[in-house]
Amino acid sequence: ELKVEQNPLFLSMQEGKNYTIYCNYSTTSDRLYWYRQDPGKSLESLFVLLSNGAVKQEGRLMASLDTKARLSTLHITAAVHDLSATYFCAVDIRTGTASKLTFGTGTRLQVTL
Amino acid sequence: NAGVTQTPKFQVLKTGQSMTLQCAQDMNHEYMSWYRQDPGMGLRLIHYSVGAGITDQGEVPNGYNVSRSTTEDFPLRLLSAAPSQTSVYFCASSSHRGFSYEQYFGPGTRLTVT
């Protein structure tokens, strides 16, 4: 059974600081996704990581994937209040034509002034 | 494009009642899926479909039925609602014609079973 663990579960950080969210998973996969969710809202796709060593950046967020270590990171640079949200990683296990996502429990990020 | 739409947005049911959550997408995606999200947890896969007429179970299928008669629609039926089914339900779709298989999520249905 695939397990996806995120840490930390809750992160309070000051504006301007840097921090990293970690996503560990237990089964081989070469496809990982990061999503953002604001309170009461749906999930917004942030990054799609498709191979070992993949690195993607958008604004103050950068995601990377190490398939050998079964680890993905979401790095936040110089945090701003607008980044406050819950961040989920999701690992894709493909069986035939089916693509099944297993989600981590999420990291609730609070950026304080 | 409207993307993925879900109705209703909110629903309250009594234990034992049945209902159908609607999901539609206008992106011609082959793959559609239903997830539930409980407080403090990530999303868990209920059922999925790789195309019209083809469905399969996910991680937590008990108490739910699905069918896929068209590419656009993927309704989720609760057969006999139980308080344990109180949750937020998300529908998602993706195309498997490319390589990313990125899933696009609907706005969600918040269901309370009393």
Short mmCIF file of C-alpha atoms in Angstrom, two decimals:
data_model
loop_
_atom_site.label_atom_id
_atom_site.label_comp_id
_atom_site.label_asym_id
_atom_site.label_seq_id
_atom_site.Cartn_x
_atom_site.Cartn_y
_atom_site.Cartn_z
CA GLU A 1 0.00 0.00 0.00
CA LEU A 2 1.37 3.39 -1.02
CA LYS A 3 1.94 5.82 1.83
CA VAL A 4 2.58 9.51 1.24
CA GLU A 5 3.87 11.51 4.18
CA GLN A 6 4.26 15.25 4.32
CA ASN A 7 6.06 17.25 6.91
CA PRO A 8 5.59 19.46 8.61
CA LEU A 9 1.81 19.25 8.96
CA PHE A 10 1.62 22.85 10.09
CA LEU A 11 4.07 25.63 9.39
CA SER A 12 3.94 29.16 10.70
CA MET A 13 6.55 31.41 9.20
CA GLN A 14 7.26 35.08 9.00
CA GLU A 15 7.15 37.04 5.80
CA GLY A 16 10.50 37.12 4.11
CA LYS A 17 11.69 33.78 5.46
CA ASN A 18 12.55 30.62 3.52
CA TYR A 19 11.31 27.14 4.25
CA THR A 20 10.92 23.68 2.72
CA ILE A 21 8.01 21.25 2.81
CA TYR A 22 8.89 17.58 2.39
CA CYS A 23 6.90 14.82 0.72
CA ASN A 24 8.07 11.22 1.17
CA TYR A 25 6.41 8.27 -0.50
CA SER A 26 6.80 4.55 -0.12
CA THR A 27 6.44 3.07 -3.64
CA THR A 28 8.23 3.69 -6.91
CA SER A 29 6.63 6.43 -8.94
CA ASP A 30 7.96 8.85 -11.52
CA ARG A 31 5.09 11.28 -11.36
CA LEU A 32 4.28 13.66 -8.55
CA TYR A 33 2.00 16.66 -8.24
CA TRP A 34 1.78 19.61 -5.90
CA TYR A 35 -1.53 21.32 -5.23
CA ARG A 36 -2.61 24.36 -3.27
CA GLN A 37 -5.92 24.61 -1.44
CA ASP A 38 -7.36 27.76 0.10
CA PRO A 39 -9.93 27.36 2.91
CA GLY A 40 -13.28 26.21 1.56
CA LYS A 41 -11.96 26.04 -1.99
CA SER A 42 -10.95 23.41 -4.49
CA LEU A 43 -7.44 22.27 -5.36
CA GLU A 44 -5.28 24.35 -7.65
CA SER A 45 -2.49 22.63 -9.54
CA LEU A 46 0.94 24.10 -8.84
CA PHE A 47 3.51 21.70 -10.28
CA VAL A 48 3.68 18.49 -12.27
CA LEU A 49 6.98 16.62 -11.78
CA LEU A 50 7.47 13.86 -14.28
CA SER A 51 10.97 12.47 -13.89
CA ASN A 52 13.88 12.05 -11.56
CA GLY A 53 15.69 15.32 -11.00
CA ALA A 54 12.78 17.42 -12.24
CA VAL A 55 12.79 20.94 -10.88
CA LYS A 56 10.09 23.53 -11.51
CA GLN A 57 9.74 27.08 -10.29
CA GLU A 58 6.85 29.51 -10.23
CA GLY A 59 7.32 32.78 -8.40
CA ARG A 60 8.43 32.12 -4.84
CA LEU A 61 7.77 28.38 -5.04
CA MET A 62 10.16 25.73 -6.33
CA ALA A 63 9.44 22.00 -6.44
CA SER A 64 11.85 19.14 -7.04
CA LEU A 65 11.62 15.38 -7.37
CA ASP A 66 14.14 12.69 -6.41
CA THR A 67 12.62 9.37 -7.45
CA LYS A 68 15.52 7.36 -6.08
CA ALA A 69 15.02 8.79 -2.60
CA ARG A 70 11.22 8.84 -3.11
CA LEU A 71 11.24 12.43 -2.00
CA SER A 72 9.82 15.68 -3.31
CA THR A 73 10.37 19.11 -1.83
CA LEU A 74 8.45 22.35 -2.12
CA HIS A 75 10.71 25.27 -1.29
CA ILE A 76 9.31 28.66 -0.36
CA THR A 77 11.54 31.67 -0.88
CA ALA A 78 10.91 34.98 0.90
CA ALA A 79 7.39 34.04 1.95
CA VAL A 80 4.53 36.51 1.58
CA HIS A 81 1.12 36.45 3.23
CA ASP A 82 -0.60 35.46 -0.03
CA LEU A 83 1.12 32.07 0.14
CA SER A 84 -0.91 31.13 3.23
CA ALA A 85 -2.82 27.98 2.24
CA THR A 86 -2.68 24.20 2.57
CA TYR A 87 -0.26 22.44 0.22
CA PHE A 88 -0.69 18.83 -0.85
CA CYS A 89 1.61 16.52 -2.68
CA ALA A 90 0.07 13.62 -4.60
CA VAL A 91 1.82 10.58 -6.02
CA ASP A 92 0.60 8.88 -9.17
CA ILE A 93 0.54 5.11 -9.37
CA ARG A 94 -0.38 3.91 -12.81
CA THR A 95 -2.06 0.57 -13.43
CA GLY A 96 -2.70 0.05 -17.12
CA THR A 97 -4.48 3.15 -18.39
CA ALA A 98 -5.60 4.17 -14.91
CA SER A 99 -3.83 6.89 -13.01
CA LYS A 100 -4.52 6.85 -9.28
CA LEU A 101 -3.44 9.69 -7.05
CA THR A 102 -2.55 9.11 -3.42
CA PHE A 103 -2.42 12.35 -1.46
CA GLY A 104 -0.35 13.38 1.48
CA THR A 105 -2.17 14.76 4.52
CA GLY A 106 -1.25 18.31 3.58
CA THR A 107 0.88 21.08 5.06
CA ARG A 108 -1.00 24.07 6.38
CA LEU A 109 1.15 27.12 5.82
CA GLN A 110 0.52 30.32 7.71
CA VAL A 111 2.63 33.33 6.77
CA THR A 112 2.58 36.06 9.37
CA LEU A 113 3.44 39.69 8.95
CA ASN B 1 -14.59 26.22 -21.08
CA ALA B 2 -16.38 25.70 -17.77
CA GLY B 3 -13.83 23.01 -16.82
CA VAL B 4 -15.12 20.60 -14.17
CA THR B 5 -18.49 21.45 -12.65
CA GLN B 6 -20.21 19.86 -9.68
CA THR B 7 -23.73 20.12 -8.30
CA PRO B 8 -24.98 20.68 -5.72
CA LYS B 9 -22.50 22.83 -3.77
CA PHE B 10 -24.05 21.90 -0.43
CA GLN B 11 -26.36 19.08 0.63
CA VAL B 12 -27.80 17.83 3.92
CA LEU B 13 -29.16 14.29 4.04
CA LYS B 14 -30.73 12.17 6.70
CA THR B 15 -29.28 8.76 7.46
CA GLY B 16 -30.60 6.19 5.00
CA GLN B 17 -31.45 8.65 2.23
CA SER B 18 -29.93 8.29 -1.20
CA MET B 19 -28.73 10.94 -3.58
CA THR B 20 -26.58 11.57 -6.62
CA LEU B 21 -23.72 14.03 -6.82
CA GLN B 22 -23.31 15.34 -10.33
CA CYS B 23 -20.01 15.96 -12.11
CA ALA B 24 -19.47 17.16 -15.65
CA GLN B 25 -16.44 18.25 -17.66
CA ASP B 26 -16.23 19.93 -21.05
CA MET B 27 -12.57 19.28 -21.82
CA ASN B 28 -13.10 15.91 -23.54
CA HIS B 29 -11.03 14.18 -20.87
CA GLU B 30 -11.09 10.40 -20.84
CA TYR B 31 -10.24 10.02 -17.18
CA MET B 32 -12.57 11.10 -14.37
CA SER B 33 -12.48 10.39 -10.66
CA TRP B 34 -14.19 11.07 -7.36
CA TYR B 35 -12.39 11.89 -4.11
CA ARG B 36 -13.53 12.65 -0.62
CA GLN B 37 -11.75 15.00 1.76
CA ASP B 38 -12.19 14.71 5.50
CA PRO B 39 -10.90 17.29 8.01
CA GLY B 40 -7.14 17.18 8.47
CA MET B 41 -6.69 14.63 5.72
CA GLY B 42 -5.72 14.59 2.12
CA LEU B 43 -8.06 13.44 -0.59
CA ARG B 44 -8.93 9.75 -0.90
CA LEU B 45 -9.97 8.14 -4.16
CA ILE B 46 -13.49 6.67 -4.19
CA HIS B 47 -14.05 5.55 -7.81
CA TYR B 48 -12.55 6.37 -11.17
CA SER B 49 -13.25 5.90 -14.84
CA VAL B 50 -10.83 5.64 -17.77
CA GLY B 51 -13.55 6.16 -20.35
CA ALA B 52 -17.25 5.85 -21.08
CA GLY B 53 -18.56 2.50 -19.87
CA ILE B 54 -15.46 1.72 -17.78
CA THR B 55 -15.30 2.30 -14.03
CA ASP B 56 -13.27 0.88 -11.17
CA GLN B 57 -12.90 1.18 -7.43
CA GLY B 58 -10.48 3.38 -5.61
CA GLU B 59 -9.33 3.34 -2.02
CA VAL B 60 -12.70 3.92 -0.28
CA PRO B 61 -15.52 2.67 -2.57
CA ASN B 62 -17.94 1.20 -0.03
CA GLY B 63 -21.34 2.89 0.04
CA TYR B 64 -20.88 4.57 -3.35
CA ASN B 65 -21.80 3.67 -6.92
CA VAL B 66 -20.72 5.25 -10.18
CA SER B 67 -21.49 4.89 -13.85
CA ARG B 68 -20.08 6.58 -16.94
CA SER B 69 -22.44 6.59 -19.88
CA THR B 70 -20.88 9.62 -21.60
CA THR B 71 -17.42 11.16 -21.74
CA GLU B 72 -18.71 14.34 -20.10
CA ASP B 73 -20.58 13.06 -17.04
CA PHE B 74 -19.56 10.98 -14.04
CA PRO B 75 -22.24 10.94 -11.31
CA LEU B 76 -21.59 9.55 -7.83
CA ARG B 77 -24.47 7.83 -6.06
CA LEU B 78 -24.80 7.40 -2.34
CA LEU B 79 -26.99 4.36 -1.86
CA SER B 80 -27.95 4.76 1.81
CA ALA B 81 -26.28 7.74 3.42
CA ALA B 82 -24.45 7.30 6.72
CA PRO B 83 -22.93 9.93 9.03
CA SER B 84 -19.48 8.56 8.13
CA GLN B 85 -20.08 9.88 4.61
CA THR B 86 -20.14 13.46 5.84
CA SER B 87 -17.32 14.96 3.84
CA VAL B 88 -16.38 17.25 0.97
CA TYR B 89 -16.50 15.49 -2.37
CA PHE B 90 -14.33 16.50 -5.31
CA CYS B 91 -14.60 15.35 -8.88
CA ALA B 92 -11.56 15.53 -11.15
CA SER B 93 -10.75 14.88 -14.77
CA SER B 94 -7.60 14.50 -16.83
CA SER B 95 -6.44 13.69 -20.32
CA HIS B 96 -4.21 10.69 -20.90
CA ARG B 97 -3.38 11.75 -24.43
CA GLY B 98 -0.42 13.77 -23.23
CA PHE B 99 2.15 12.75 -20.66
CA SER B 100 1.40 14.83 -17.58
CA TYR B 101 -1.97 13.25 -16.69
CA GLU B 102 -2.59 16.39 -14.66
CA GLN B 103 -5.94 16.24 -12.86
CA TYR B 104 -8.28 19.24 -12.80
CA PHE B 105 -10.62 19.47 -9.85
CA GLY B 106 -14.17 20.70 -9.60
CA PRO B 107 -15.32 23.14 -6.88
CA GLY B 108 -16.54 20.40 -4.54
CA THR B 109 -19.79 19.35 -2.87
CA ARG B 110 -20.04 19.69 0.90
CA LEU B 111 -22.25 16.87 2.20
CA THR B 112 -23.58 16.53 5.73
CA VAL B 113 -25.40 13.38 6.83
CA THR B 114 -27.38 13.68 10.05
#
